[in-house]
PDB file of C-alpha atoms in Angstrom:
ATOM      1  CA  UNK A   3      20.701  25.047  16.951  1.00  0.00           C
ATOM      2  CA  UNK A   4      17.589  26.638  18.494  1.00  0.00           C
ATOM      3  CA  UNK A   5      15.347  24.445  20.609  1.00  0.00           C
ATOM      4  CA  UNK A   6      12.018  22.870  19.636  1.00  0.00           C
ATOM      5  CA  UNK A   7       8.970  23.436  21.833  1.00  0.00           C
ATOM      6  CA  UNK A   8       6.258  20.785  21.816  1.00  0.00           C
ATOM      7  CA  UNK A   9       2.717  21.236  23.096  1.00  0.00           C
ATOM      8  CA  UNK A  10       0.499  18.369  24.308  1.00  0.00           C
ATOM      9  CA  UNK A  11      -2.881  19.284  25.749  1.00  0.00           C
ATOM     10  CA  UNK A  12      -4.050  15.676  26.029  1.00  0.00           C
ATOM     11  CA  UNK A  13      -1.045  13.577  27.130  1.00  0.00           C
ATOM     12  CA  UNK A  14      -1.344   9.979  28.270  1.00  0.00           C
ATOM     13  CA  UNK A  15       0.307   7.206  30.177  1.00  0.00           C
ATOM     14  CA  UNK A  16       0.873   4.706  27.361  1.00  0.00           C
ATOM     15  CA  UNK A  17       0.600   1.136  28.641  1.00  0.00           C
ATOM     16  CA  UNK A  18       1.674  -1.833  26.517  1.00  0.00           C
ATOM     17  CA  UNK A  19       1.250  -5.535  27.199  1.00  0.00           C
ATOM     18  CA  UNK A  20       0.491  -8.786  25.378  1.00  0.00           C
ATOM     19  CA  UNK A  21      -1.827 -11.792  25.504  1.00  0.00           C
ATOM     20  CA  UNK A  22      -1.641 -15.120  23.667  1.00  0.00           C
ATOM     21  CA  UNK A  23      -5.081 -14.554  22.131  1.00  0.00           C
ATOM     22  CA  UNK A  24      -7.890 -12.007  22.456  1.00  0.00           C
ATOM     23  CA  UNK A  25     -11.113 -13.882  23.254  1.00  0.00           C
ATOM     24  CA  UNK A  26     -14.450 -12.571  24.569  1.00  0.00           C
ATOM     25  CA  UNK A  27     -15.701 -13.122  28.129  1.00  0.00           C
ATOM     26  CA  UNK A  28     -12.622 -14.997  29.390  1.00  0.00           C
ATOM     27  CA  UNK A  29     -10.054 -13.437  31.702  1.00  0.00           C
ATOM     28  CA  UNK A  30      -7.015 -12.617  29.610  1.00  0.00           C
ATOM     29  CA  UNK A  31      -3.745 -13.073  31.489  1.00  0.00           C
ATOM     30  CA  UNK A  32      -1.343 -10.421  30.267  1.00  0.00           C
ATOM     31  CA  UNK A  33       2.399 -10.579  29.850  1.00  0.00           C
ATOM     32  CA  UNK A  34       4.904  -8.020  31.069  1.00  0.00           C
ATOM     33  CA  UNK A  35       3.779  -4.381  31.174  1.00  0.00           C
ATOM     34  CA  UNK A  36       5.570  -1.321  29.817  1.00  0.00           C
ATOM     35  CA  UNK A  37       4.591   2.256  30.650  1.00  0.00           C
ATOM     36  CA  UNK A  38       5.772   5.318  28.763  1.00  0.00           C
ATOM     37  CA  UNK A  39       4.874   9.018  28.765  1.00  0.00           C
ATOM     38  CA  UNK A  40       2.826   9.616  25.640  1.00  0.00           C
ATOM     39  CA  UNK A  41       0.707  11.978  23.611  1.00  0.00           C
ATOM     40  CA  UNK A  42       1.665  13.662  20.329  1.00  0.00           C
ATOM     41  CA  UNK A  43       3.952  16.468  21.491  1.00  0.00           C
ATOM     42  CA  UNK A  44       5.529  14.448  24.296  1.00  0.00           C
ATOM     43  CA  UNK A  45       6.414  11.714  21.807  1.00  0.00           C
ATOM     44  CA  UNK A  46       7.927  14.315  19.479  1.00  0.00           C
ATOM     45  CA  UNK A  47      10.012  15.748  22.323  1.00  0.00           C
ATOM     46  CA  UNK A  48      11.228  12.268  23.282  1.00  0.00           C
ATOM     47  CA  UNK A  49      12.377  11.535  19.735  1.00  0.00           C
ATOM     48  CA  UNK A  50      14.019  14.952  19.283  1.00  0.00           C
ATOM     49  CA  UNK A  51      16.058  14.271  22.419  1.00  0.00           C
ATOM     50  CA  UNK A  52      16.879  10.722  21.267  1.00  0.00           C
ATOM     51  CA  UNK A  53      18.228  12.135  17.999  1.00  0.00           C
ATOM     52  CA  UNK A  54      20.442  14.663  19.773  1.00  0.00           C
ATOM     53  CA  UNK A  55      18.244  17.760  19.565  1.00  0.00           C
ATOM     54  CA  UNK A  56      17.026  20.079  22.302  1.00  0.00           C
ATOM     55  CA  UNK A  57      13.341  20.149  23.147  1.00  0.00           C
ATOM     56  CA  UNK A  58      11.051  21.591  25.794  1.00  0.00           C
ATOM     57  CA  UNK A  59       7.761  19.771  26.321  1.00  0.00           C
ATOM     58  CA  UNK A  60       4.742  21.786  27.457  1.00  0.00           C
ATOM     59  CA  UNK A  61       1.835  19.612  28.600  1.00  0.00           C
ATOM     60  CA  UNK A  62      -1.043  19.281  31.047  1.00  0.00           C
ATOM     61  CA  UNK A  63      -1.079  16.899  33.982  1.00  0.00           C
ATOM     62  CA  UNK A  64      -3.605  16.064  36.654  1.00  0.00           C
ATOM     63  CA  UNK A  65      -4.485  13.502  39.290  1.00  0.00           C
ATOM     64  CA  UNK A  66      -2.544  10.368  40.228  1.00  0.00           C
ATOM     65  CA  UNK A  67      -1.857   9.565  36.586  1.00  0.00           C
ATOM     66  CA  UNK A  68      -0.468  13.070  36.167  1.00  0.00           C
ATOM     67  CA  UNK A  69       2.033  12.371  38.942  1.00  0.00           C
ATOM     68  CA  UNK A  70       3.026   9.155  37.189  1.00  0.00           C
ATOM     69  CA  UNK A  71       3.465  11.099  33.944  1.00  0.00           C
ATOM     70  CA  UNK A  72       5.860  13.449  35.737  1.00  0.00           C
ATOM     71  CA  UNK A  73       7.873  10.519  37.078  1.00  0.00           C
ATOM     72  CA  UNK A  74       8.112   8.894  33.647  1.00  0.00           C
ATOM     73  CA  UNK A  75       9.206  12.149  32.023  1.00  0.00           C
ATOM     74  CA  UNK A  76      11.813  12.652  34.728  1.00  0.00           C
ATOM     75  CA  UNK A  77      13.201   9.198  33.906  1.00  0.00           C
ATOM     76  CA  UNK A  78      13.398  10.206  30.232  1.00  0.00           C
ATOM     77  CA  UNK A  79      15.341  13.345  31.182  1.00  0.00           C
ATOM     78  CA  UNK A  80      13.112  15.712  29.198  1.00  0.00           C
ATOM     79  CA  UNK A  81      13.156  19.451  29.723  1.00  0.00           C
ATOM     80  CA  UNK A  82       9.538  20.304  30.427  1.00  0.00           C
ATOM     81  CA  UNK A  83       6.886  22.704  31.641  1.00  0.00           C
ATOM     82  CA  UNK A  84       3.716  21.139  33.059  1.00  0.00           C
ATOM     83  CA  UNK A  85       0.369  22.860  33.512  1.00  0.00           C
ATOM     84  CA  UNK A  86      -1.627  21.442  36.462  1.00  0.00           C
ATOM     85  CA  UNK A  87      -5.284  20.713  35.640  1.00  0.00           C
ATOM     86  CA  UNK A  88      -8.144  19.525  37.803  1.00  0.00           C
ATOM     87  CA  UNK A  89      -8.979  16.406  35.772  1.00  0.00           C
ATOM     88  CA  UNK A  90      -6.816  13.299  35.632  1.00  0.00           C
ATOM     89  CA  UNK A  91      -4.331  12.597  32.861  1.00  0.00           C
ATOM     90  CA  UNK A  92      -5.705   9.881  30.608  1.00  0.00           C
ATOM     91  CA  UNK A  93      -4.299   6.434  29.939  1.00  0.00           C
ATOM     92  CA  UNK A  94      -4.114   4.460  26.725  1.00  0.00           C
ATOM     93  CA  UNK A  95      -3.124   0.853  26.308  1.00  0.00           C
ATOM     94  CA  UNK A  96      -1.895  -1.358  23.529  1.00  0.00           C
ATOM     95  CA  UNK A  97      -2.322  -5.122  23.528  1.00  0.00           C
ATOM     96  CA  UNK A  98      -0.290  -7.327  21.198  1.00  0.00           C
ATOM     97  CA  UNK A  99      -1.960 -10.642  20.356  1.00  0.00           C
ATOM     98  CA  UNK A 100       0.642 -13.384  20.035  1.00  0.00           C
ATOM     99  CA  UNK A 101      -1.479 -15.765  17.963  1.00  0.00           C
ATOM    100  CA  UNK A 102      -2.100 -13.312  15.131  1.00  0.00           C
ATOM    101  CA  UNK A 103       0.554 -10.597  15.621  1.00  0.00           C
ATOM    102  CA  UNK A 104      -2.338  -8.097  15.639  1.00  0.00           C
ATOM    103  CA  UNK A 105      -2.130  -4.968  17.742  1.00  0.00           C
ATOM    104  CA  UNK A 106      -5.160  -3.633  19.631  1.00  0.00           C
ATOM    105  CA  UNK A 107      -5.104  -0.020  20.774  1.00  0.00           C
ATOM    106  CA  UNK A 108      -7.502   1.456  23.340  1.00  0.00           C
ATOM    107  CA  UNK A 109      -7.626   5.208  24.036  1.00  0.00           C
ATOM    108  CA  UNK A 110      -9.366   6.338  27.226  1.00  0.00           C
ATOM    109  CA  UNK A 111     -10.968   9.799  27.433  1.00  0.00           C
ATOM    110  CA  UNK A 112      -8.931  12.644  28.839  1.00  0.00           C
ATOM    111  CA  UNK A 113      -9.877  15.420  31.269  1.00  0.00           C
ATOM    112  CA  UNK A 114     -12.161  18.361  30.594  1.00  0.00           C
ATOM    113  CA  UNK A 115     -10.113  21.577  30.595  1.00  0.00           C
ATOM    114  CA  UNK A 116     -11.415  24.904  31.833  1.00  0.00           C
ATOM    115  CA  UNK A 117     -10.776  28.114  29.913  1.00  0.00           C
ATOM    116  CA  UNK A 118      -8.282  29.165  32.567  1.00  0.00           C
ATOM    117  CA  UNK A 119      -6.374  25.888  32.151  1.00  0.00           C
ATOM    118  CA  UNK A 120      -6.047  26.021  28.373  1.00  0.00           C
ATOM    119  CA  UNK A 121      -5.213  29.717  28.483  1.00  0.00           C
ATOM    120  CA  UNK A 122      -2.355  28.843  30.851  1.00  0.00           C
ATOM    121  CA  UNK A 123      -1.075  26.381  28.247  1.00  0.00           C
ATOM    122  CA  UNK A 124      -0.913  29.170  25.650  1.00  0.00           C
ATOM    123  CA  UNK A 125       0.888  31.434  28.102  1.00  0.00           C
ATOM    124  CA  UNK A 126       3.408  28.717  28.950  1.00  0.00           C
ATOM    125  CA  UNK A 127       4.206  28.176  25.261  1.00  0.00           C
ATOM    126  CA  UNK A 128       4.764  31.896  24.850  1.00  0.00           C
ATOM    127  CA  UNK A 129       7.179  31.914  27.794  1.00  0.00           C
ATOM    128  CA  UNK A 130       9.386  29.026  26.623  1.00  0.00           C
ATOM    129  CA  UNK A 131       9.210  29.531  22.834  1.00  0.00           C
ATOM    130  CA  UNK A 132      11.160  32.784  22.598  1.00  0.00           C
ATOM    131  CA  UNK A 133      14.115  32.041  20.336  1.00  0.00           C
ATOM    132  CA  UNK A 134      12.811  28.573  19.446  1.00  0.00           C
ATOM    133  CA  UNK A 135      13.202  27.087  15.992  1.00  0.00           C
ATOM    134  CA  UNK A 136       9.745  25.491  16.017  1.00  0.00           C
ATOM    135  CA  UNK A 137       6.607  25.021  18.051  1.00  0.00           C
ATOM    136  CA  UNK A 138       5.140  21.575  17.419  1.00  0.00           C
ATOM    137  CA  UNK A 139       1.440  21.482  18.388  1.00  0.00           C
ATOM    138  CA  UNK A 140       0.391  17.886  18.233  1.00  0.00           C
ATOM    139  CA  UNK A 141      -2.388  15.511  19.228  1.00  0.00           C
ATOM    140  CA  UNK A 142      -6.070  15.663  20.044  1.00  0.00           C
ATOM    141  CA  UNK A 143      -7.702  18.468  22.007  1.00  0.00           C
ATOM    142  CA  UNK A 144      -9.393  17.619  25.326  1.00  0.00           C
ATOM    143  CA  UNK A 145     -12.999  18.518  26.000  1.00  0.00           C
ATOM    144  CA  UNK A 146     -13.463  22.147  26.932  1.00  0.00           C
ATOM    145  CA  UNK A 147     -10.765  23.386  24.544  1.00  0.00           C
ATOM    146  CA  UNK A 148     -12.040  25.435  21.563  1.00  0.00           C
ATOM    147  CA  UNK A 149     -11.607  23.996  18.077  1.00  0.00           C
ATOM    148  CA  UNK A 150      -9.528  27.012  17.051  1.00  0.00           C
ATOM    149  CA  UNK A 151      -6.928  26.409  19.795  1.00  0.00           C
ATOM    150  CA  UNK A 152      -4.166  25.405  17.369  1.00  0.00           C
ATOM    151  CA  UNK A 153      -5.042  28.434  15.232  1.00  0.00           C
ATOM    152  CA  UNK A 154      -4.391  30.524  18.357  1.00  0.00           C
ATOM    153  CA  UNK A 155      -1.044  28.751  18.743  1.00  0.00           C
ATOM    154  CA  UNK A 156      -0.244  29.642  15.131  1.00  0.00           C
ATOM    155  CA  UNK A 157      -1.059  33.311  15.790  1.00  0.00           C
ATOM    156  CA  UNK A 158       1.118  33.255  18.898  1.00  0.00           C
ATOM    157  CA  UNK A 159       3.981  31.702  16.914  1.00  0.00           C
ATOM    158  CA  UNK A 160       3.749  34.448  14.291  1.00  0.00           C
ATOM    159  CA  UNK A 161       4.007  37.131  16.987  1.00  0.00           C
ATOM    160  CA  UNK A 162       7.087  35.384  18.380  1.00  0.00           C
ATOM    161  CA  UNK A 163       8.646  34.880  14.935  1.00  0.00           C
ATOM    162  CA  UNK A 164       8.675  31.111  15.427  1.00  0.00           C
ATOM    163  CA  UNK A 165       7.630  28.536  12.841  1.00  0.00           C
ATOM    164  CA  UNK A 166       4.760  26.276  13.878  1.00  0.00           C
ATOM    165  CA  UNK A 167       4.129  22.614  13.014  1.00  0.00           C
ATOM    166  CA  UNK A 168       0.606  21.223  13.474  1.00  0.00           C
ATOM    167  CA  UNK A 169      -0.247  17.522  13.625  1.00  0.00           C
ATOM    168  CA  UNK A 170      -3.889  16.967  14.482  1.00  0.00           C
ATOM    169  CA  UNK A 171      -7.145  16.197  12.684  1.00  0.00           C
ATOM    170  CA  UNK A 172     -10.705  17.342  12.052  1.00  0.00           C
ATOM    171  CA  UNK A 173     -11.881  20.870  12.769  1.00  0.00           C
ATOM    172  CA  UNK A 174      -8.795  21.814  14.868  1.00  0.00           C
ATOM    173  CA  UNK A 175      -6.595  21.031  11.841  1.00  0.00           C
ATOM    174  CA  UNK A 176      -8.726  22.940   9.349  1.00  0.00           C
ATOM    175  CA  UNK A 177      -8.925  25.939  11.713  1.00  0.00           C
ATOM    176  CA  UNK A 178      -5.132  25.972  12.085  1.00  0.00           C
ATOM    177  CA  UNK A 179      -4.681  25.850   8.319  1.00  0.00           C
ATOM    178  CA  UNK A 180      -7.138  28.717   7.885  1.00  0.00           C
ATOM    179  CA  UNK A 181      -4.780  30.745  10.082  1.00  0.00           C
ATOM    180  CA  UNK A 182      -1.764  29.476   8.131  1.00  0.00           C
ATOM    181  CA  UNK A 183       1.102  27.373   9.508  1.00  0.00           C
ATOM    182  CA  UNK A 184       4.634  26.545   8.485  1.00  0.00           C
ATOM    183  CA  UNK A 185       4.127  22.790   8.315  1.00  0.00           C
ATOM    184  CA  UNK A 186       1.175  20.430   8.661  1.00  0.00           C
ATOM    185  CA  UNK A 187       1.091  16.633   8.536  1.00  0.00           C
ATOM    186  CA  UNK A 188      -2.287  15.323   7.424  1.00  0.00           C
ATOM    187  CA  UNK A 189      -2.780  11.718   6.397  1.00  0.00           C
ATOM    188  CA  UNK A 190      -4.614  10.788   3.220  1.00  0.00           C
ATOM    189  CA  UNK A 191      -8.036  10.769   4.876  1.00  0.00           C
ATOM    190  CA  UNK A 192      -7.415  14.180   6.427  1.00  0.00           C
ATOM    191  CA  UNK A 193      -6.224  15.518   3.078  1.00  0.00           C
ATOM    192  CA  UNK A 194      -9.536  14.438   1.541  1.00  0.00           C
ATOM    193  CA  UNK A 195     -11.447  16.177   4.330  1.00  0.00           C
ATOM    194  CA  UNK A 196      -9.436  19.388   3.938  1.00  0.00           C
ATOM    195  CA  UNK A 197      -9.831  19.681   0.187  1.00  0.00           C
ATOM    196  CA  UNK A 198     -13.078  17.854  -0.547  1.00  0.00           C
ATOM    197  CA  UNK A 199     -11.247  15.754  -3.119  1.00  0.00           C
ATOM    198  CA  UNK A 200     -11.507  11.963  -3.084  1.00  0.00           C
ATOM    199  CA  UNK A 201      -7.730  11.825  -3.589  1.00  0.00           C
ATOM    200  CA  UNK A 202      -7.564   8.049  -4.018  1.00  0.00           C
ATOM    201  CA  UNK A 203      -4.523   8.014  -6.314  1.00  0.00           C
ATOM    202  CA  UNK A 204      -1.125   9.661  -5.920  1.00  0.00           C
ATOM    203  CA  UNK A 205      -1.654  12.184  -8.721  1.00  0.00           C
ATOM    204  CA  UNK A 206      -4.878  13.483  -7.150  1.00  0.00           C
ATOM    205  CA  UNK A 207      -3.281  13.547  -3.695  1.00  0.00           C
ATOM    206  CA  UNK A 208      -0.360  15.528  -5.070  1.00  0.00           C
ATOM    207  CA  UNK A 209      -2.703  18.021  -6.731  1.00  0.00           C
ATOM    208  CA  UNK A 210      -4.701  18.420  -3.508  1.00  0.00           C
ATOM    209  CA  UNK A 211      -1.510  19.050  -1.528  1.00  0.00           C
ATOM    210  CA  UNK A 212      -0.329  21.661  -4.034  1.00  0.00           C
ATOM    211  CA  UNK A 213      -3.694  23.390  -3.763  1.00  0.00           C
ATOM    212  CA  UNK A 214      -3.388  23.773   0.030  1.00  0.00           C
ATOM    213  CA  UNK A 215       0.140  25.140  -0.237  1.00  0.00           C
ATOM    214  CA  UNK A 216      -0.802  27.521  -3.053  1.00  0.00           C
ATOM    215  CA  UNK A 217      -3.658  28.881  -0.907  1.00  0.00           C
ATOM    216  CA  UNK A 218      -1.203  29.696   1.885  1.00  0.00           C
ATOM    217  CA  UNK A 219      -2.587  27.143   4.310  1.00  0.00           C
ATOM    218  CA  UNK A 220       0.902  25.724   4.924  1.00  0.00           C
ATOM    219  CA  UNK A 221       4.359  26.487   3.586  1.00  0.00           C
ATOM    220  CA  UNK A 222       5.196  22.796   3.773  1.00  0.00           C
ATOM    221  CA  UNK A 223       2.688  19.942   3.674  1.00  0.00           C
ATOM    222  CA  UNK A 224       3.815  16.436   4.607  1.00  0.00           C
ATOM    223  CA  UNK A 225       1.112  13.907   3.743  1.00  0.00           C
ATOM    224  CA  UNK A 226       1.687  10.629   5.572  1.00  0.00           C
ATOM    225  CA  UNK A 227       0.708   7.557   3.555  1.00  0.00           C
ATOM    226  CA  UNK A 228       1.431   4.662   5.910  1.00  0.00           C
ATOM    227  CA  UNK A 229       3.345   1.852   4.258  1.00  0.00           C
ATOM    228  CA  UNK A 230       3.531   3.982   1.078  1.00  0.00           C
ATOM    229  CA  UNK A 231       5.716   6.563   2.820  1.00  0.00           C
ATOM    230  CA  UNK A 232       5.049  10.289   2.600  1.00  0.00           C
ATOM    231  CA  UNK A 233       4.595  13.121   0.133  1.00  0.00           C
ATOM    232  CA  UNK A 234       6.208  16.480   0.932  1.00  0.00           C
ATOM    233  CA  UNK A 235       4.965  19.574  -0.891  1.00  0.00           C
ATOM    234  CA  UNK A 236       6.312  23.132  -1.008  1.00  0.00           C
ATOM    235  CA  UNK A 237       5.575  25.960  -3.435  1.00  0.00           C
ATOM    236  CA  UNK A 238       8.557  24.939  -5.538  1.00  0.00           C
ATOM    237  CA  UNK A 239       8.620  21.146  -5.457  1.00  0.00           C
ATOM    238  CA  UNK A 240       7.092  17.857  -4.414  1.00  0.00           C
ATOM    239  CA  UNK A 241       9.079  14.941  -3.027  1.00  0.00           C
ATOM    240  CA  UNK A 242       8.005  11.359  -2.461  1.00  0.00           C
ATOM    241  CA  UNK A 243       9.820   8.912  -0.181  1.00  0.00           C
ATOM    242  CA  UNK A 244       9.004   5.319   0.712  1.00  0.00           C
ATOM    243  CA  UNK A 245      10.088   3.453   3.844  1.00  0.00           C
ATOM    244  CA  UNK A 246      12.540   0.563   3.645  1.00  0.00           C
ATOM    245  CA  UNK A 247      10.976  -2.814   4.494  1.00  0.00           C
ATOM    246  CA  UNK A 248      11.193  -3.753   8.186  1.00  0.00           C
ATOM    247  CA  UNK A 249       9.537  -6.235  10.524  1.00  0.00           C
ATOM    248  CA  UNK A 250       6.860  -4.298  12.398  1.00  0.00           C
ATOM    249  CA  UNK A 251       6.607  -4.854  16.153  1.00  0.00           C
ATOM    250  CA  UNK A 252       4.420  -1.868  17.078  1.00  0.00           C
ATOM    251  CA  UNK A 253       3.047   1.142  15.228  1.00  0.00           C
ATOM    252  CA  UNK A 254       2.645   3.271  18.388  1.00  0.00           C
ATOM    253  CA  UNK A 255       4.277   6.666  17.950  1.00  0.00           C
ATOM    254  CA  UNK A 256       5.380   6.121  14.349  1.00  0.00           C
ATOM    255  CA  UNK A 257       3.639   9.279  13.113  1.00  0.00           C
ATOM    256  CA  UNK A 258       5.044  11.342  15.967  1.00  0.00           C
ATOM    257  CA  UNK A 259       8.516   9.960  15.265  1.00  0.00           C
ATOM    258  CA  UNK A 260       8.126  11.026  11.626  1.00  0.00           C
ATOM    259  CA  UNK A 261       7.224  14.578  12.693  1.00  0.00           C
ATOM    260  CA  UNK A 262      10.169  14.697  15.098  1.00  0.00           C
ATOM    261  CA  UNK A 263      12.742  13.534  12.557  1.00  0.00           C
ATOM    262  CA  UNK A 264      11.422  15.882   9.876  1.00  0.00           C
ATOM    263  CA  UNK A 265      11.225  18.920  12.170  1.00  0.00           C
ATOM    264  CA  UNK A 266      14.614  18.372  13.783  1.00  0.00           C
ATOM    265  CA  UNK A 267      16.296  18.129  10.373  1.00  0.00           C
ATOM    266  CA  UNK A 268      14.686  21.424   9.306  1.00  0.00           C
ATOM    267  CA  UNK A 269      15.768  23.018  12.595  1.00  0.00           C
ATOM    268  CA  UNK A 270      19.307  21.940  11.771  1.00  0.00           C
ATOM    269  CA  UNK A 271      19.095  23.751   8.437  1.00  0.00           C
ATOM    270  CA  UNK A 272      18.939  20.651   6.276  1.00  0.00           C
ATOM    271  CA  UNK A 273      17.152  20.548   2.944  1.00  0.00           C
ATOM    272  CA  UNK A 274      13.555  19.421   2.453  1.00  0.00           C
ATOM    273  CA  UNK A 275      14.873  16.271   0.783  1.00  0.00           C
ATOM    274  CA  UNK A 276      17.076  15.389   3.758  1.00  0.00           C
ATOM    275  CA  UNK A 277      14.330  16.303   6.222  1.00  0.00           C
ATOM    276  CA  UNK A 278      11.863  13.991   4.501  1.00  0.00           C
ATOM    277  CA  UNK A 279      14.401  11.173   4.610  1.00  0.00           C
ATOM    278  CA  UNK A 280      14.990  11.733   8.344  1.00  0.00           C
ATOM    279  CA  UNK A 281      11.235  11.761   8.912  1.00  0.00           C
ATOM    280  CA  UNK A 282      10.725   8.480   7.061  1.00  0.00           C
ATOM    281  CA  UNK A 283      13.703   6.893   8.812  1.00  0.00           C
ATOM    282  CA  UNK A 284      12.420   7.962  12.239  1.00  0.00           C
ATOM    283  CA  UNK A 285       8.873   6.776  11.610  1.00  0.00           C
ATOM    284  CA  UNK A 286      10.096   3.455  10.236  1.00  0.00           C
ATOM    285  CA  UNK A 287      12.496   2.948  13.149  1.00  0.00           C
ATOM    286  CA  UNK A 288       9.557   3.320  15.561  1.00  0.00           C
ATOM    287  CA  UNK A 289       8.011   0.199  14.000  1.00  0.00           C
ATOM    288  CA  UNK A 290      10.983  -1.826  15.224  1.00  0.00           C
ATOM    289  CA  UNK A 291      10.348  -0.966  18.886  1.00  0.00           C
ATOM    290  CA  UNK A 292       8.243  -2.992  21.273  1.00  0.00           C
ATOM    291  CA  UNK A 293       4.989  -1.719  22.746  1.00  0.00           C
ATOM    292  CA  UNK A 294       4.982   1.992  23.491  1.00  0.00           C
ATOM    293  CA  UNK A 295       8.713   2.519  23.027  1.00  0.00           C
ATOM    294  CA  UNK A 296       9.730   4.882  20.237  1.00  0.00           C
ATOM    295  CA  UNK A 297      12.544   4.929  17.687  1.00  0.00           C
ATOM    296  CA  UNK A 298      16.183   4.424  18.605  1.00  0.00           C
ATOM    297  CA  UNK A 299      18.903   6.693  17.228  1.00  0.00           C
ATOM    298  CA  UNK A 300      21.053   3.855  15.845  1.00  0.00           C
ATOM    299  CA  UNK A 301      18.084   2.445  13.909  1.00  0.00           C
ATOM    300  CA  UNK A 302      17.170   5.889  12.552  1.00  0.00           C
ATOM    301  CA  UNK A 303      20.694   6.565  11.319  1.00  0.00           C
ATOM    302  CA  UNK A 304      20.939   3.126   9.723  1.00  0.00           C
ATOM    303  CA  UNK A 305      17.573   3.465   7.955  1.00  0.00           C
ATOM    304  CA  UNK A 306      18.290   7.043   6.805  1.00  0.00           C
ATOM    305  CA  UNK A 307      20.970   5.693   4.476  1.00  0.00           C
ATOM    306  CA  UNK A 308      18.349   3.418   2.873  1.00  0.00           C
ATOM    307  CA  UNK A 309      15.679   6.069   2.274  1.00  0.00           C
ATOM    308  CA  UNK A 310      15.548   7.878  -1.033  1.00  0.00           C
ATOM    309  CA  UNK A 311      13.423  10.969  -1.665  1.00  0.00           C
ATOM    310  CA  UNK A 312      12.620  11.622  -5.295  1.00  0.00           C
ATOM    311  CA  UNK A 313      10.976  14.567  -7.060  1.00  0.00           C
ATOM    312  CA  UNK A 314       7.415  13.896  -8.100  1.00  0.00           C
ATOM    313  CA  UNK A 315       6.701  14.964 -11.663  1.00  0.00           C
ATOM    314  CA  UNK A 316       3.444  16.761 -12.280  1.00  0.00           C
ATOM    315  CA  UNK A 317       0.830  14.847 -14.233  1.00  0.00           C
ATOM    316  CA  UNK A 318      -0.510  16.993 -17.097  1.00  0.00           C
TER     317      UNK A 318
END
């Protein structure tokens, strides 16, 4: 099986801790702390490796937090290619409140990238993606990076003959889809923004997804719907799958785990139906993990057997 290249321009040190209760003004004494390497593409690469696939993570790193990111990735055993930048790698932190079981997530701003720095990221992807099955471009873009950056990645992937997966939002997502990608993973809000449709019910969402695929924006569109699962659309079919019920501990990285499971299954030559099931199983398994940990292989394999993907009939 060919490898999967992931690209993360705005990685993070993901910090997770807990407090008995979140209250204003008072000092909040935290529980134990967990730190993980994070950011969209890095999370995807971690899950691909956990599920037995081969990945190469391309990412930026800078400052003292960038050094910590390198150490954490070394501990995870990921194959990687880092691009040094002048600014410091950002941090994000998640706080679980014991009294309510609520989860609070805080995302700090990342560095500002120069044109030379983001151009180096494109070059690095080109160097490691030859012969790859997929390039997964995932996450937010730092300041200084043009909105059409993921569209440039898509053009690069076409020149290399590699399929590209894009998981982002806003203008960078719409620009990538204007270029055309193999697979995109918008959520319901992003689907509304892309099509201008309110898309409040499943039938309207399905029609909006078919419209994007028919216009050549993506060969495969996987619309994530949270607790309602996901809708996968190709030119020939639409499939809907719902997650099995689980006790949620943390939602961090669930979307990235979904992308990883889905993409890895496609890289292995499995059908769209099986790939959707692996995606749902991976995303659901991430909910079982604590803090900023991601899905475990045993949980994914167990949940895969419980996920059913069914064809969605067109509403006249």
